Coordinates of C-alpha atoms in Angstrom, one line a residue:
Chain H
M1 CA 77.0 44.4 36.6
A2 CA 73.8 42.5 36.1
P3 CA 73.3 39.5 38.4
T4 CA 73.7 36.1 36.8
S5 CA 71.8 34.0 39.3
P6 CA 68.6 34.5 41.4
A7 CA 70.7 33.9 44.6
G8 CA 73.1 36.6 43.5
A9 CA 70.2 38.9 42.6
L10 CA 68.3 38.4 45.9
G11 CA 71.4 38.6 48.1
P12 CA 70.8 37.9 51.8
H13 CA 67.1 37.3 51.2
A14 CA 67.6 34.5 48.7
G15 CA 67.1 31.6 51.1
A16 CA 64.1 33.1 52.9
V17 CA 62.5 34.1 49.6
R18 CA 63.0 30.7 48.2
D19 CA 61.2 29.1 51.1
L20 CA 58.4 31.6 50.9
L21 CA 58.0 31.0 47.2
V22 CA 57.8 27.3 47.6
D23 CA 55.2 27.6 50.3
V24 CA 53.0 30.1 48.5
V25 CA 53.2 28.3 45.2
R26 CA 52.4 24.9 46.7
T27 CA 49.4 26.2 48.6
R28 CA 48.0 28.0 45.5
H29 CA 48.6 24.8 43.4
D30 CA 46.7 22.7 46.0
L31 CA 43.8 25.1 45.9
A32 CA 43.7 25.3 42.1
A33 CA 44.0 21.5 41.8
E34 CA 41.3 21.0 44.3
A35 CA 39.0 23.4 42.5
H36 CA 39.7 21.7 39.2
H37 CA 38.9 18.3 40.8
V38 CA 35.8 19.4 42.5
S39 CA 34.4 21.1 39.5
K40 CA 34.9 17.9 37.4
T41 CA 35.7 20.2 34.5
R42 CA 37.0 18.8 31.3
Y43 CA 39.0 22.0 30.6
G44 CA 42.1 23.4 32.1
N45 CA 41.3 27.1 31.7
G46 CA 40.4 27.6 35.3
F47 CA 43.4 25.7 36.6
G48 CA 45.7 27.7 34.2
A49 CA 44.3 31.0 35.4
Q50 CA 46.1 30.6 38.7
W51 CA 48.9 32.7 37.4
R52 CA 47.2 35.8 38.5
D53 CA 46.6 34.4 41.9
L54 CA 50.2 33.3 42.1
L55 CA 51.3 36.9 41.4
D56 CA 48.9 38.3 44.0
D57 CA 49.8 35.6 46.6
V58 CA 53.5 36.2 46.3
H59 CA 53.0 40.0 46.2
E60 CA 50.9 39.8 49.4
A61 CA 53.4 37.6 51.1
L62 CA 56.4 39.8 50.2
T63 CA 54.7 43.1 51.1
G64 CA 53.5 41.4 54.3
H65 CA 57.2 41.1 55.2
G66 CA 57.7 44.8 54.4
F67 CA 59.1 44.5 50.9
P68 CA 58.3 47.2 48.3
S69 CA 55.8 46.8 45.6
H70 CA 55.8 47.7 41.9
K71 CA 52.8 48.1 39.7
L72 CA 53.2 46.9 36.1
T73 CA 51.2 48.8 33.5
P74 CA 49.0 48.6 31.6
G75 CA 47.8 45.4 33.2
G76 CA 48.1 46.8 36.7
Y77 CA 49.7 43.7 38.2
K78 CA 51.5 44.3 41.5
V79 CA 54.7 42.5 42.0
G80 CA 57.1 42.4 44.9
V81 CA 60.6 43.8 44.9
V82 CA 63.4 42.2 46.8
N83 CA 66.9 43.5 47.0
G84 CA 66.2 45.8 44.1
C85 CA 64.9 42.9 41.9
L86 CA 61.5 42.4 40.5
L87 CA 60.1 39.0 41.4
Y88 CA 57.6 37.7 38.9
V89 CA 55.9 34.3 39.5
W90 CA 54.5 32.7 36.5
R91 CA 52.8 29.3 35.7
V92 CA 54.5 28.3 32.5
S93 CA 52.0 27.2 29.8
D94 CA 52.5 24.0 27.8
A95 CA 53.2 26.0 24.6
P96 CA 56.6 25.3 23.0
D97 CA 59.1 28.1 23.6
A98 CA 56.7 29.5 26.2
V99 CA 59.5 31.0 28.3
K100 CA 61.1 32.7 25.3
H101 CA 57.8 34.4 24.6
F102 CA 57.2 35.4 28.2
A103 CA 57.5 39.1 27.2
S104 CA 54.8 38.8 24.6
S105 CA 52.4 41.2 26.3
P106 CA 53.1 44.9 27.0
T107 CA 52.6 44.4 30.8
R108 CA 55.2 41.6 30.9
L109 CA 57.5 43.5 28.6
N110 CA 57.4 46.3 31.2
C111 CA 59.0 44.0 33.8
F112 CA 62.2 44.6 32.0
D113 CA 61.9 48.4 32.1
A114 CA 60.7 48.7 35.7
P115 CA 62.6 51.4 37.6
P116 CA 63.7 50.6 41.2
P117 CA 61.4 52.0 43.9
E118 CA 62.8 54.9 45.9
Q119 CA 62.5 53.2 49.2
M120 CA 64.4 50.1 48.2
L121 CA 67.2 50.7 50.6
W122 CA 64.8 50.2 53.5
E123 CA 63.2 47.1 52.3
G124 CA 61.6 44.4 54.3
D125 CA 62.9 41.5 56.3
F126 CA 62.3 37.9 57.3
P127 CA 62.2 37.2 61.0
D128 CA 64.8 34.4 60.7
T129 CA 67.3 36.3 58.6
E130 CA 70.4 37.3 60.6
A131 CA 70.4 41.1 61.2
S132 CA 74.1 41.3 60.3
E133 CA 73.4 39.8 57.0
L134 CA 70.9 42.5 56.1
A135 CA 72.6 45.6 57.5
P136 CA 74.7 47.0 54.6
E137 CA 78.1 48.3 55.4
P138 CA 78.4 52.1 54.8
A139 CA 80.7 51.5 51.9
E140 CA 78.3 48.9 50.4
T141 CA 75.4 51.4 50.8
A142 CA 77.4 53.9 48.9
T143 CA 78.1 51.4 46.2
L144 CA 74.4 50.5 46.1
V145 CA 73.3 54.2 45.8
A146 CA 75.9 54.7 43.2
A147 CA 74.8 51.7 41.3
V148 CA 71.1 52.6 41.4
R149 CA 70.1 51.4 38.0
E150 CA 67.4 52.7 35.9
K151 CA 66.0 49.2 35.5
M152 CA 65.5 46.4 38.0
P153 CA 66.8 42.9 37.3
V154 CA 63.9 40.4 36.9
V155 CA 63.8 37.2 38.8
L156 CA 61.4 35.0 37.0
V157 CA 59.8 32.1 39.0
L158 CA 58.7 29.3 36.7
V159 CA 55.9 27.1 38.0
R160 CA 55.3 23.9 36.0
S161 CA 52.2 22.0 36.9
T162 CA 49.2 19.9 35.8
P163 CA 45.9 19.8 37.7
R164 CA 47.1 16.5 39.1
Q165 CA 50.6 17.4 40.2
L166 CA 52.9 20.2 40.9
Q167 CA 55.9 19.2 38.8
A168 CA 58.6 21.8 39.5
I169 CA 59.3 25.3 40.7
Q170 CA 62.4 26.9 39.1
W171 CA 63.8 30.4 39.2
A172 CA 66.2 32.3 37.0
V173 CA 67.3 35.8 36.1
A174 CA 65.4 36.8 33.0
G175 CA 66.7 39.2 30.3
L176 CA 65.7 40.2 26.8
D177 CA 67.8 39.5 23.8
G178 CA 68.0 41.8 20.9
T179 CA 64.9 40.4 19.3
G180 CA 62.6 40.7 22.3
L181 CA 62.8 37.0 23.3
V182 CA 63.5 36.1 26.9
E183 CA 66.8 34.6 28.0
L184 CA 67.3 32.9 31.4
H185 CA 70.4 33.1 33.4
G186 CA 71.3 30.9 36.4
L187 CA 68.2 28.7 36.0
E188 CA 67.8 26.6 39.1
S189 CA 65.2 24.2 40.5
I190 CA 64.0 25.2 43.9
W191 CA 61.4 22.5 44.4
E192 CA 60.7 19.1 42.8
P193 CA 58.1 16.6 44.0
E194 CA 60.3 13.5 43.9
A195 CA 62.9 15.0 46.2
A196 CA 60.3 15.0 49.0
S197 CA 59.0 11.5 48.4
I198 CA 61.9 9.3 47.4
D199 CA 63.6 9.4 50.7
V200 CA 60.5 8.5 52.8
A201 CA 59.6 5.5 50.8
S202 CA 62.7 4.0 49.5
D203 CA 64.6 3.1 52.7
V204 CA 62.1 0.6 53.9
E205 CA 60.7 -2.6 52.3
P206 CA 57.0 -2.3 51.3
F207 CA 54.4 -4.2 53.3
D208 CA 53.8 -6.6 50.4
S209 CA 57.5 -7.3 49.6
G210 CA 58.9 -10.8 49.8
A211 CA 57.1 -14.0 50.4
P212 CA 54.6 -14.2 53.3
V213 CA 55.4 -16.3 56.3
V214 CA 52.5 -18.6 56.0
P215 CA 51.0 -20.3 59.1
V216 CA 52.5 -23.7 59.8
V217 CA 50.1 -26.6 60.2
E218 CA 51.1 -30.2 60.7
V219 CA 49.3 -33.5 61.1
V220 CA 48.5 -34.7 64.6
A221 CA 49.5 -38.3 65.2
Q222 CA 46.3 -40.3 65.7
E223 CA 46.0 -42.5 68.8
G224 CA 43.6 -45.0 67.3
P225 CA 41.4 -45.7 64.4
S226 CA 39.4 -42.8 63.2
D227 CA 35.7 -42.8 64.0
A228 CA 35.0 -39.9 61.7
Chain V
M1 CA 45.3 -30.4 71.6
R2 CA 45.2 -29.1 75.1
E3 CA 44.6 -31.7 77.9
D4 CA 42.1 -29.6 79.8
M5 CA 39.8 -29.0 76.9
P6 CA 36.7 -31.1 76.1
R7 CA 37.5 -33.9 73.6
L8 CA 35.4 -33.6 70.6
F9 CA 35.1 -37.2 69.7
D10 CA 35.6 -38.8 73.1
L11 CA 32.2 -38.1 74.6
P12 CA 30.0 -41.0 75.4
T13 CA 27.9 -42.0 72.4
A14 CA 25.0 -42.8 74.6
T15 CA 24.3 -39.1 75.1
S16 CA 24.6 -38.2 71.4
G17 CA 20.9 -38.7 70.6
R18 CA 19.5 -36.3 73.2
F19 CA 18.3 -32.8 72.2
E20 CA 20.6 -29.9 73.0
P21 CA 18.4 -26.7 73.3
A22 CA 21.4 -24.4 72.7
R23 CA 21.9 -25.9 69.3
L24 CA 18.4 -24.9 68.2
T25 CA 19.1 -21.3 69.4
Q26 CA 22.4 -21.3 67.5
A27 CA 20.9 -22.5 64.3
R28 CA 18.0 -20.1 64.5
V29 CA 20.0 -17.0 65.3
R30 CA 22.5 -17.8 62.7
L31 CA 19.8 -17.3 60.1
G32 CA 18.5 -14.3 61.9
M33 CA 15.1 -15.8 62.5
S34 CA 12.8 -14.9 65.3
K35 CA 11.1 -17.6 67.3
A36 CA 7.7 -16.6 65.9
S37 CA 9.0 -16.8 62.4
L38 CA 10.5 -20.2 62.9
A39 CA 7.4 -21.4 64.7
G40 CA 5.3 -20.3 61.7
Q41 CA 7.4 -22.2 59.2
V42 CA 7.6 -25.3 61.3
G43 CA 4.0 -25.4 62.3
V44 CA 4.3 -25.1 66.1
S45 CA 3.5 -22.2 68.4
A46 CA 6.1 -19.6 69.3
N47 CA 5.8 -20.8 72.9
A48 CA 6.8 -24.3 71.8
I49 CA 10.0 -22.9 70.3
G50 CA 10.7 -21.0 73.5
Q51 CA 10.2 -24.1 75.5
Y52 CA 12.5 -26.1 73.2
E53 CA 15.2 -23.5 73.6
A54 CA 14.8 -23.3 77.3
G55 CA 15.1 -27.0 77.7
V56 CA 11.6 -27.4 79.1
N57 CA 10.4 -29.6 76.3
S58 CA 12.1 -31.5 73.5
P59 CA 10.6 -31.5 70.0
R60 CA 9.0 -34.7 68.7
P61 CA 11.0 -36.4 65.9
E62 CA 8.8 -35.1 63.1
V63 CA 9.1 -31.6 64.5
L64 CA 12.8 -32.0 64.8
A65 CA 13.0 -33.0 61.1
R66 CA 11.0 -29.9 60.1
L67 CA 13.2 -27.7 62.3
A68 CA 16.3 -29.1 60.6
D69 CA 14.8 -28.6 57.2
T70 CA 13.8 -25.0 58.0
L71 CA 17.2 -24.1 59.6
K72 CA 19.2 -25.9 56.8
V73 CA 21.1 -28.2 59.1
R74 CA 21.1 -32.0 59.6
P75 CA 18.6 -33.3 62.3
G76 CA 21.7 -34.5 64.1
F77 CA 22.8 -30.9 64.5
F78 CA 20.5 -30.6 67.5
S79 CA 22.0 -33.5 69.4
V80 CA 24.4 -33.3 72.3
G81 CA 27.8 -35.1 72.0
R82 CA 30.2 -32.5 70.8
P83 CA 31.6 -29.3 72.4
L84 CA 29.5 -26.3 72.3
S85 CA 30.9 -22.9 73.0
R86 CA 28.4 -20.8 74.9
V87 CA 29.8 -17.4 74.0
D88 CA 28.0 -14.3 75.3
T89 CA 27.9 -11.2 73.2
V90 CA 29.8 -9.4 76.0
N91 CA 32.8 -11.5 75.1
A92 CA 33.0 -10.2 71.6
H93 CA 34.2 -6.8 70.2
F94 CA 31.8 -5.5 67.7
R95 CA 32.7 -2.5 65.6
S96 CA 29.3 -1.3 64.7
L97 CA 27.5 -2.1 67.9
R98 CA 25.5 1.1 68.0
S99 CA 23.6 0.3 64.8
A100 CA 23.4 -3.4 65.5
R101 CA 20.4 -5.0 67.1
V102 CA 20.7 -7.7 69.8
M103 CA 19.6 -10.2 67.1
D104 CA 22.4 -9.1 64.8
R105 CA 25.0 -9.6 67.5
H106 CA 23.7 -13.1 68.3
K107 CA 23.6 -13.9 64.6
A108 CA 27.3 -12.9 64.2
L109 CA 28.3 -14.8 67.3
A110 CA 26.5 -17.9 66.0
T111 CA 28.8 -17.7 63.0
A112 CA 31.9 -17.2 65.2
T113 CA 30.9 -20.2 67.3
L114 CA 30.6 -22.4 64.2
V115 CA 34.0 -21.1 63.0
W116 CA 35.5 -22.1 66.4
E117 CA 33.8 -25.5 66.2
L118 CA 35.3 -26.1 62.8
T119 CA 38.7 -25.0 64.1
F120 CA 38.3 -27.4 67.0
A121 CA 37.2 -30.2 64.7
L122 CA 40.3 -29.6 62.5
E123 CA 42.5 -29.7 65.5
R124 CA 41.9 -33.4 66.0
Y125 CA 43.8 -34.0 62.8
V126 CA 46.0 -31.0 62.3
R127 CA 48.0 -28.9 64.8
L128 CA 47.4 -25.3 64.3
P129 CA 49.7 -22.5 65.6
Q130 CA 49.0 -21.8 69.2
A131 CA 47.6 -18.4 70.0
D132 CA 50.6 -16.2 70.7
L133 CA 49.6 -12.8 72.0
P134 CA 51.6 -11.0 74.7
K135 CA 50.2 -10.2 78.0
V136 CA 49.7 -6.5 78.1
P137 CA 49.8 -4.9 81.6
T138 CA 46.6 -3.3 82.8
G139 CA 46.6 0.4 82.0
A140 CA 49.0 0.1 79.1
T141 CA 48.3 2.7 76.4
P142 CA 47.6 1.6 72.8
P143 CA 51.0 2.7 71.6
E144 CA 52.7 0.7 74.4
A145 CA 50.6 -2.3 73.5
A146 CA 51.5 -1.9 69.9
A147 CA 55.2 -1.7 70.7
A148 CA 54.8 -4.8 72.9
L149 CA 53.2 -6.8 70.2
R150 CA 55.9 -5.8 67.6
E151 CA 58.5 -6.9 70.1
H152 CA 56.7 -10.1 71.0
W153 CA 56.2 -11.1 67.4
G154 CA 59.8 -10.0 66.5
L155 CA 58.6 -7.6 63.9
P156 CA 61.4 -5.3 62.7
D157 CA 60.9 -1.6 62.4
G158 CA 59.2 -0.6 59.3
P159 CA 56.0 -1.7 57.6
V160 CA 54.2 -4.7 59.0
K161 CA 54.5 -7.2 56.2
H162 CA 51.7 -9.6 55.3
L163 CA 49.6 -8.9 58.4
T164 CA 47.0 -11.6 57.8
A165 CA 49.6 -14.3 57.3
T166 CA 51.5 -13.0 60.3
A167 CA 48.4 -13.1 62.5
E168 CA 47.5 -16.5 61.3
S169 CA 51.0 -17.8 62.0
R170 CA 50.5 -16.6 65.6
G171 CA 47.3 -18.6 66.0
I172 CA 44.7 -16.0 65.2
V173 CA 42.0 -17.4 63.0
V174 CA 40.9 -14.9 60.3
V175 CA 37.7 -15.5 58.5
V176 CA 35.8 -13.5 55.9
R177 CA 32.1 -14.1 56.0
P178 CA 29.5 -12.9 53.6
L179 CA 27.9 -9.5 54.4
R180 CA 24.5 -11.1 55.0
E181 CA 25.8 -12.9 58.1
I182 CA 27.5 -10.1 59.9
D183 CA 26.5 -7.0 57.9
A184 CA 25.1 -5.1 60.9
V185 CA 28.1 -5.7 63.1
D186 CA 30.7 -5.4 60.4
A187 CA 34.1 -6.8 61.6
F188 CA 34.5 -8.2 65.1
S189 CA 36.8 -10.3 67.2
V190 CA 36.3 -12.9 69.9
A191 CA 38.4 -15.3 71.8
I192 CA 36.7 -18.7 72.3
V193 CA 38.5 -21.2 74.5
D194 CA 41.8 -19.3 74.0
R195 CA 41.4 -19.3 70.3
P196 CA 41.3 -15.7 69.0
I197 CA 39.0 -15.3 66.0
I198 CA 38.6 -12.3 63.8
I199 CA 35.7 -12.2 61.5
T200 CA 35.5 -9.6 58.8
T201 CA 33.4 -8.9 55.7
P202 CA 34.1 -8.4 52.0
R203 CA 33.3 -4.7 52.6
R204 CA 36.5 -4.5 54.5
T205 CA 38.6 -6.9 52.5
E206 CA 37.8 -5.2 49.1
N207 CA 40.6 -2.8 49.9
V208 CA 43.9 -4.0 51.3
F209 CA 44.5 -0.9 53.4
R210 CA 41.1 -1.0 55.0
H211 CA 41.5 -4.7 55.6
R212 CA 44.9 -4.3 57.3
F213 CA 43.7 -1.5 59.5
S214 CA 40.6 -3.4 60.4
L215 CA 42.7 -6.5 61.3
A216 CA 45.1 -4.4 63.4
H217 CA 42.0 -2.8 65.1
E218 CA 40.7 -6.2 66.1
I219 CA 44.1 -7.4 67.4
G220 CA 44.1 -4.2 69.5
H221 CA 40.8 -5.3 71.1
L222 CA 42.1 -8.8 71.7
L223 CA 45.2 -7.3 73.4
L224 CA 43.8 -4.4 75.3
H225 CA 40.2 -5.3 76.1
G226 CA 40.4 -9.1 76.6
E227 CA 37.0 -10.5 77.4
N228 CA 35.5 -7.2 78.2
G229 CA 33.5 -6.7 75.1
E230 CA 31.6 -3.7 76.4
Y231 CA 31.2 -1.2 73.7
S232 CA 32.1 2.4 74.1
A233 CA 33.5 5.1 71.8
A234 CA 36.6 5.2 74.0
V235 CA 37.3 1.5 73.6
E236 CA 36.9 1.8 69.8
R237 CA 39.1 4.8 69.8
E238 CA 41.8 2.9 71.7
A239 CA 41.6 0.1 69.1
D240 CA 42.0 2.6 66.3
E241 CA 45.0 4.2 68.2
F242 CA 46.5 0.7 68.6
A243 CA 46.1 0.0 64.8
A244 CA 47.7 3.3 63.9
A245 CA 50.6 2.8 66.3
F246 CA 51.1 -0.8 65.3
L247 CA 51.0 -0.2 61.5
T248 CA 52.7 3.3 61.6
P249 CA 54.7 3.8 64.7
A250 CA 55.1 7.4 65.7
S251 CA 58.9 7.4 65.6
A252 CA 58.9 6.0 62.1
M253 CA 56.2 8.4 60.9
D254 CA 58.1 11.4 62.3
A255 CA 60.9 10.5 59.9
A256 CA 58.7 9.4 57.0
L257 CA 55.8 11.9 56.9
P258 CA 56.4 15.0 54.7
Q259 CA 56.5 18.4 56.2
R260 CA 53.3 19.5 54.6
L261 CA 50.2 17.8 53.3
D262 CA 51.1 16.4 49.9
L263 CA 48.6 13.7 48.8
A264 CA 51.0 12.4 46.1
V265 CA 53.7 11.8 48.8
L266 CA 51.2 10.3 51.2
D267 CA 50.0 7.9 48.6
R268 CA 53.5 6.7 48.1
I269 CA 54.1 6.3 51.8
G270 CA 50.8 4.6 52.2
R271 CA 51.7 2.0 49.5
T272 CA 54.9 1.3 51.3
W273 CA 53.5 1.0 54.8
G274 CA 50.2 -0.7 53.7
V275 CA 47.9 2.0 55.1
S276 CA 45.5 4.4 53.4
S277 CA 46.3 8.0 52.7
T278 CA 43.4 9.0 54.9
S279 CA 45.0 7.3 57.9
L280 CA 48.3 9.1 57.1
V281 CA 46.5 12.4 57.0
R282 CA 45.1 11.6 60.4
R283 CA 48.6 10.7 61.6
M284 CA 49.9 14.0 60.3
V285 CA 47.4 15.8 62.5
E286 CA 48.4 13.7 65.5
R287 CA 52.1 14.4 64.8
G288 CA 51.5 18.1 64.5
R289 CA 52.5 18.2 60.8
T290 CA 49.2 19.8 59.6
T291 CA 46.1 21.5 60.9
E292 CA 42.6 20.0 61.3
S293 CA 41.3 22.3 58.7
S294 CA 43.9 21.3 56.1
A295 CA 43.2 17.7 57.0
R296 CA 39.5 18.2 56.4
R297 CA 40.1 19.5 53.0
A298 CA 42.5 16.6 52.3
Y299 CA 39.8 14.1 53.5
Q300 CA 37.3 15.7 51.1
R301 CA 39.7 15.3 48.2
L302 CA 40.5 11.8 49.1
A303 CA 36.9 10.9 49.5
M304 CA 36.2 12.2 46.0
A305 CA 39.0 10.2 44.5
D306 CA 38.3 7.2 46.6
D307 CA 37.9 3.9 44.7
P308 CA 37.4 1.2 47.4
T309 CA 38.1 -1.6 45.0
A310 CA 41.3 -0.1 43.7
D311 CA 43.6 -2.3 45.8
P312 CA 41.7 -5.5 46.5
T313 CA 43.0 -7.6 49.3
S314 CA 42.8 -10.7 47.1
A315 CA 45.7 -9.3 45.1
Y316 CA 48.0 -9.6 48.1
P317 CA 48.9 -13.2 49.0
G318 CA 50.0 -12.3 52.5
E319 CA 46.7 -10.6 53.3
T320 CA 44.3 -13.4 52.2
P321 CA 43.4 -15.8 55.0
T322 CA 44.7 -19.3 54.4
L323 CA 44.9 -21.0 57.8
L324 CA 41.6 -22.9 57.9
K325 CA 41.9 -23.9 54.2
K326 CA 45.4 -25.2 54.7
A327 CA 44.4 -27.1 57.8
A328 CA 41.4 -28.6 55.9
E329 CA 43.6 -29.7 53.0
L330 CA 46.0 -31.4 55.4
A331 CA 43.1 -33.1 57.2
G332 CA 41.8 -34.3 53.9
D333 CA 45.2 -35.8 53.1
V334 CA 44.9 -38.0 56.2
G335 CA 41.4 -39.1 55.4
A336 CA 39.4 -36.4 57.2
G337 CA 38.0 -34.4 54.3
V338 CA 35.1 -32.2 54.2
P339 CA 32.5 -35.0 54.6
A340 CA 34.2 -36.2 57.8
L341 CA 34.3 -32.7 59.2
A342 CA 30.6 -32.2 58.2
D343 CA 29.8 -35.4 60.1
A344 CA 31.6 -34.2 63.2
L345 CA 29.9 -30.9 63.1
R346 CA 26.5 -32.3 62.0
L347 CA 26.5 -29.9 59.2
N348 CA 26.0 -30.3 55.5
P349 CA 29.3 -30.5 53.5
A350 CA 28.4 -27.4 51.6
D351 CA 28.2 -25.5 54.8
V352 CA 31.6 -26.7 55.8
R353 CA 33.1 -25.7 52.5
D354 CA 31.4 -22.4 52.9
L355 CA 32.9 -21.9 56.3
L356 CA 36.3 -22.8 54.9
G357 CA 35.8 -20.1 52.3
E358 CA 35.6 -22.5 49.4
A359 CA 33.2 -22.3 46.6
D360 CA 31.0 -25.3 46.3
R361 CA 32.4 -26.9 43.1
R362 CA 30.3 -30.1 43.1
P363 CA 28.4 -30.4 39.8
V364 CA 24.8 -29.5 39.8
L365 CA 22.7 -32.4 38.7
R366 CA 19.5 -31.7 36.8
L367 CA 16.9 -34.1 35.6
I368 CA 16.7 -33.9 31.8
Q369 CA 13.0 -33.7 31.1
G370 CA 13.1 -35.5 27.7
M371 CA 15.0 -38.4 29.1
A372 CA 12.6 -38.9 32.0
E373 CA 9.7 -38.9 29.6
A374 CA 11.4 -41.3 27.3
R375 CA 11.6 -43.8 30.1

């Protein structure tokens, strides 16, 4: 049965992959935003081109943890595979229905036909993940082997950003409908900028709130006639 | 007014006509003039100026008039008969001492001395808040001193609200002087006869975050370094540490700072706590939240986006100095307006208004050429 949510698709790795994704995407966004700012460019092409770096960065991070890799043809993009799922990180363009038309290129279309790598049963690990969580029971292994599918589920990571701000990171299980348009299942936000900033600023009163306590000055009683 | 202090107006009038050499020095250095330059303009030798200032000779009445004219004071300014604070530069804490010449420091101190004299003159009519700074034990660290000050002033945890108004309410005189007067030394602080005075420039007040940090830095000097105005990088660093600890205590920052460098979040925190994003980045390094290299990149980005006039101090009522102006208004209400203060200080009323931070609003009178000819 096809997974209906990224957490279900990624299984025991979901939490660690989520943290890794957030870290990698934010770092790449910072670099791209900085480059955009430094270049003082009027155009967003350079900033928008970070999608390829995002793919590479996440691929490197995952393979660095020992996860398998899959090469998408004909573009030759390498993407990581976690728990038998292909993980594709993508900066969503501003175009309407951009997500529906994700599979508009042959390379992206091939995400949905990617066969699982042979070594997927011995995939990587994160240091903080409990060993017991990862070690499949013999019965479970048998089920997995039996359930080896011809195609991998695709977890699509959606990065929404402008050169000024990273606006959201979401993930979902992507599938194709009968007409070749992409459908998302279990869409979930894994990072939003406000979540980090509201708490830190809202529980204290700002330095300029309220009326200032002005210094008190009062008239001194004069002892005699003024000579001034 | 304190009993043990000299009484401004109670001095014997018989002495008021005599020449006070230190007043000549004060008026000269306030304008940043050398003895030779003054001598040239007044028409005496440089040696003569040296002798006047050393008290060896007194200027003749006609020379005194020229000195007053050149130095833009009344002739009576040079007379004895009112308290004169003889402050040495070692008693003041200058921020930019390395780049400042001795003359620059004396020039700045001459301004500080006049500010104190004005404060003293006002105190005859108006009771100002007494200086209220805690005694910090010798060897206390800047964070300890900052915590002691917060406790002494009864400031709750969280952002320090309206720092300038708070400091003035505790008897600290805060004055913004034009760049030309203290440009080379930038901001500085000094305590004259127990009255802490902080003098700063529009360069620091053009941005509220810089202004607040600068003020906290000078309060740090007053608390930690007392009358020891000896400059060293370590002393300046301590004052910076004090300012950071006072405005953004470590415990509060540990809860408030984000886990990673996010300039949008830091901007938001900065606007709550009244500090710049740059100082929060520095705090993140200190608190182990980010690395030096990441911080350097952040500084570069902040520097490129920096608009020093984005948050002018004048837009924040609690950060604009009001103490001297309020005192002068009250003194005016009881018959001691600017002219009376000017008489007491032997200054021109315009100079007093200038020291109070008021624009001279008197109408400018011009002789109409046609009317004069018609007569």
